[in-house]
Coordinates of C-alpha atoms in Angstrom, one line a residue:
M1 CA -60.8 152.8 169.0
N2 CA -59.4 154.7 172.1
Y3 CA -56.4 153.0 173.0
R4 CA -55.2 155.9 175.2
L5 CA -58.4 155.9 177.3
I6 CA -57.9 152.0 177.8
A7 CA -54.4 152.4 178.7
I8 CA -55.4 155.0 181.7
Q9 CA -58.3 153.2 182.5
V10 CA -56.9 149.5 182.5
G11 CA -53.6 150.7 184.2
D12 CA -55.5 152.5 187.1
L13 CA -57.6 149.3 187.6
L14 CA -55.2 146.7 187.9
K15 CA -52.2 148.4 189.7
Y16 CA -53.2 146.9 192.8
Y17 CA -53.8 143.3 191.5
T18 CA -50.5 142.7 189.7
C19 CA -46.7 143.3 189.9
K20 CA -44.1 144.7 187.2
N21 CA -42.3 141.7 186.5
E22 CA -45.9 139.8 185.9
I23 CA -46.4 142.7 183.6
E24 CA -43.2 142.3 182.0
R25 CA -43.3 138.7 181.4
A26 CA -47.0 139.2 180.0
A27 CA -46.1 141.6 177.6
N28 CA -43.1 139.7 176.2
S29 CA -44.6 136.7 176.1
V30 CA -47.5 138.2 173.9
F31 CA -45.9 141.0 172.2
N32 CA -42.5 141.0 169.8
F33 CA -41.6 144.7 169.9
S34 CA -39.9 147.0 172.6
R35 CA -42.1 149.0 175.0
E36 CA -41.6 153.1 174.2
D37 CA -42.2 155.6 177.0
F38 CA -44.8 157.7 176.6
P39 CA -44.7 160.6 179.5
N40 CA -48.2 161.1 181.8
G41 CA -47.4 163.0 184.5
A42 CA -51.0 162.1 185.8
I43 CA -50.0 158.4 186.1
T44 CA -48.0 157.9 189.8
S45 CA -48.2 154.4 189.8
E46 CA -45.0 152.2 188.3
R47 CA -47.4 149.3 187.8
A48 CA -50.1 151.6 186.0
K49 CA -47.0 153.3 184.1
L50 CA -45.9 149.8 182.8
I51 CA -49.4 149.0 181.7
H52 CA -50.3 152.3 179.7
D53 CA -46.8 152.0 178.0
W54 CA -47.4 148.8 176.6
I55 CA -50.8 149.4 175.1
L56 CA -49.9 152.4 173.6
T57 CA -46.7 150.7 172.3
L58 CA -49.3 148.3 170.6
A59 CA -51.2 151.1 169.5
K60 CA -48.3 152.4 167.5
Q61 CA -47.7 149.0 165.2
K62 CA -48.6 148.4 161.8
M63 CA -51.2 145.8 161.7
N64 CA -55.2 145.4 161.1
N65 CA -57.5 146.3 164.1
D66 CA -58.2 142.7 164.9
E67 CA -54.6 141.8 165.0
R68 CA -54.3 144.5 167.7
N69 CA -57.0 143.9 169.4
E70 CA -56.1 140.1 170.0
L71 CA -52.9 140.8 171.1
L72 CA -54.4 143.2 173.5
R73 CA -57.0 140.9 174.9
K74 CA -54.2 138.1 175.4
F75 CA -51.8 140.7 177.2
L76 CA -54.7 141.7 179.5
R77 CA -56.0 138.4 180.3
L78 CA -52.6 137.2 181.4
I79 CA -52.3 140.3 184.0
T80 CA -55.8 140.7 185.0
P81 CA -57.1 138.4 187.8
E82 CA -60.5 136.5 187.5
D83 CA -62.8 139.0 189.5
K84 CA -61.5 141.8 187.8
V85 CA -61.8 140.4 184.3
A86 CA -65.7 142.3 183.6
E87 CA -64.3 145.7 184.5
V88 CA -61.6 145.2 182.0
E89 CA -64.0 143.9 179.3
K90 CA -66.4 147.1 180.4
I91 CA -63.6 149.0 179.7
L92 CA -62.6 147.7 176.3
R93 CA -66.2 147.6 175.1
E94 CA -67.2 151.3 176.3
A95 CA -63.6 152.5 174.0
G96 CA -64.6 150.6 171.1
V97 CA -62.8 147.0 171.0
N98 CA -64.7 144.8 169.5
L99 CA -64.3 141.8 171.7
H100 CA -65.7 138.6 169.8
I101 CA -67.5 137.8 172.9
D102 CA -70.7 135.3 172.4
E103 CA -74.2 136.6 172.5
T104 CA -74.6 134.7 175.8
L105 CA -72.0 136.4 177.5
N106 CA -72.6 139.7 176.3
E107 CA -75.9 139.5 178.4
F108 CA -74.1 139.0 181.5
Y109 CA -71.5 141.8 180.9
S110 CA -74.5 144.4 179.8
K111 CA -76.2 143.7 183.4
N112 CA -73.6 146.1 185.0
Y113 CA -73.4 143.7 188.2
H114 CA -71.9 144.1 191.2
H115 CA -68.6 143.1 191.4
L116 CA -68.9 140.3 193.6
I117 CA -71.2 139.0 191.3
C118 CA -68.9 138.7 188.4
K119 CA -66.1 137.4 190.9
H120 CA -68.0 134.5 192.3
C121 CA -70.7 134.1 189.5
L122 CA -69.3 134.7 185.9
Q123 CA -67.2 131.4 185.7
L124 CA -70.5 129.4 186.7
Y125 CA -72.5 131.8 184.0
K126 CA -70.1 130.4 181.4
Q127 CA -70.5 126.9 182.1
R128 CA -74.2 127.5 181.6
N129 CA -74.5 126.5 185.5
Y130 CA -77.5 128.7 186.5
F131 CA -78.5 127.2 189.5
H132 CA -75.1 126.9 191.4
A133 CA -74.4 130.5 189.9
V134 CA -77.8 131.9 191.7
F135 CA -76.9 129.8 195.0
E136 CA -73.6 131.5 194.9
A137 CA -74.7 134.5 194.5
A138 CA -77.1 134.3 197.5
K139 CA -74.5 132.7 199.5
V140 CA -72.4 135.6 198.9
Y141 CA -75.0 138.2 199.7
N142 CA -75.9 136.2 203.0
K143 CA -72.3 136.1 204.1
M144 CA -71.6 139.8 203.5
V145 CA -74.3 140.7 205.5
K146 CA -73.4 138.7 208.2
E147 CA -69.7 140.1 208.3
K148 CA -71.0 143.9 208.0
A149 CA -73.6 143.3 210.5
Q150 CA -71.7 141.4 212.6
S151 CA -74.1 139.2 213.4
D152 CA -74.1 135.3 214.4
K153 CA -77.4 134.5 212.7
D154 CA -78.0 133.1 209.2
G155 CA -80.4 133.1 206.3
Y156 CA -84.0 134.4 206.8
A157 CA -83.2 134.7 210.8
L158 CA -80.3 137.2 209.9
M159 CA -81.8 139.3 207.3
M160 CA -85.6 139.5 209.7
D161 CA -83.0 140.9 212.5
V162 CA -80.4 143.1 211.2
W163 CA -82.8 145.0 208.2
D164 CA -85.1 145.8 210.6
C165 CA -86.0 149.3 211.7
K166 CA -84.6 148.5 215.1
G167 CA -81.7 146.3 213.6
V168 CA -77.9 147.0 213.1
L169 CA -78.0 147.8 209.3
K170 CA -79.4 151.1 208.3
I171 CA -80.0 152.5 204.9
T172 CA -82.5 154.9 206.0
P173 CA -82.6 156.9 209.2
C174 CA -85.8 155.2 209.9
K175 CA -87.4 158.4 211.0
T176 CA -90.3 159.4 208.5
E177 CA -93.2 156.6 207.5
T178 CA -91.5 156.7 203.9
D179 CA -87.9 156.2 205.8
K180 CA -89.2 153.2 207.7
N181 CA -91.0 151.4 204.3
V182 CA -87.6 151.3 202.5
Q183 CA -85.7 149.8 205.5
E184 CA -88.8 147.5 206.4
G185 CA -89.0 146.5 202.4
L186 CA -85.5 145.9 201.8
K187 CA -85.5 143.5 205.1
F188 CA -88.5 141.5 203.5
L189 CA -86.7 141.6 200.0
S190 CA -83.7 140.0 201.8
A191 CA -85.4 137.6 203.7
G192 CA -87.3 136.5 200.7
L193 CA -84.5 135.5 199.0
M194 CA -83.5 133.5 201.6
R195 CA -86.7 131.6 201.5
A196 CA -87.5 131.7 198.0
I197 CA -83.7 131.3 196.7
R198 CA -81.4 130.6 199.0
N199 CA -82.7 127.7 201.0
P200 CA -84.0 125.8 197.6
T201 CA -80.7 125.7 195.9
A202 CA -79.1 124.6 199.2
H203 CA -81.5 121.8 199.9
E204 CA -82.6 120.7 196.7
P205 CA -81.0 118.9 193.8
A206 CA -80.3 121.1 190.7
L207 CA -82.2 118.6 188.6
D208 CA -85.6 119.2 190.5
W209 CA -85.1 122.7 191.1
P210 CA -83.9 123.7 187.7
I211 CA -83.4 127.3 187.0
S212 CA -83.3 128.7 183.4
K213 CA -80.8 131.1 182.1
D214 CA -83.5 134.1 181.7
D215 CA -84.3 133.6 185.5
C216 CA -80.5 133.3 186.1
L217 CA -79.8 136.8 184.7
D218 CA -83.2 138.5 186.8
L219 CA -82.0 136.9 190.0
L220 CA -78.4 138.0 189.8
S221 CA -79.7 141.5 188.9
F222 CA -81.9 141.1 192.1
I223 CA -79.3 140.2 194.3
S224 CA -76.4 142.8 192.5
F225 CA -79.3 145.7 194.0
L226 CA -79.5 144.0 197.2
L227 CA -75.3 144.1 197.4
R228 CA -75.3 147.4 196.3
Q229 CA -78.0 148.5 198.8
L230 CA -75.6 146.8 201.6
D231 CA -72.6 148.7 200.5
K232 CA -74.3 151.8 201.3
A233 CA -76.1 150.6 204.7
V234 CA -74.7 152.1 208.0
Y235 CA -74.1 149.8 210.8
Y236 CA -75.2 151.1 214.3
K237 CA -73.6 149.4 217.0
G238 CA -76.2 148.6 220.2
N239 CA -79.3 149.2 218.1

C-alpha cells in the first residue's frame, strides 16, 4: 500500500474542504498516537500538510494492515464532505487499500462518474433507491444546462434551444458537416433524456415506473457523459 501517495493526493484534494481544527479533532478522536512531521517542500497548504503528516504517522505504527486501513478510513470519513467521498475512495483503491466495500457499491465506484453524479446520487444508490437516483441526475443536468446557458427555458425545450447549432452552447465550431452532426447529436441526446427519463420520473409514481439497478447504472453513465460534454461546452452570447 502506497501511503505516501495517499497522503499527498488526499491532502491536496481535501485542503479546500476542511480546516486545521477539524483535521486535528478527527485525528485525535481516531488515533492514539502523536503526529510526527514529514517535511515535503512541494506541499504549501497547512491543511494538506496536516493530513499528509497524520497519514504518514499512521503508516509508521506497528499494527496489521487491516487495522491500519480501518483507522485511515475512519479518519478520512470524518474530514471528507459527502460529495468528495467517491474521489477519496478512488484514491485509496488505486493505492491498494482494501476498502471492504460491498459489491453493489463497487459497481457504482467503478464507473468513475462525473463528480455531480457522485454528489447527488450516491446516497440514493446506496439506499437502492434507483428511481430517485436517476431522477436526481436528470434534474442536475437540466439545472446545470440552464445555468450555463443563462436560459429561462426548461427540459425538452431548453435542450432543443441551447444545444442547437444556432444555440448558445457549443461543443464544436458548427462549421463542417461533422461539427454540425456532433452538435445536433448532443442536442437530441439531451432532449431525449428530458422526454424519456426526466419527465416520466417527475410525473410517474416510482412503483408504476420502476428502474432496475442495471438500468440505473447505465442511465447514470449516460447522464455523466452529458455532464462532461457540458463541462467542455463554450457559451456564445447573442447567438
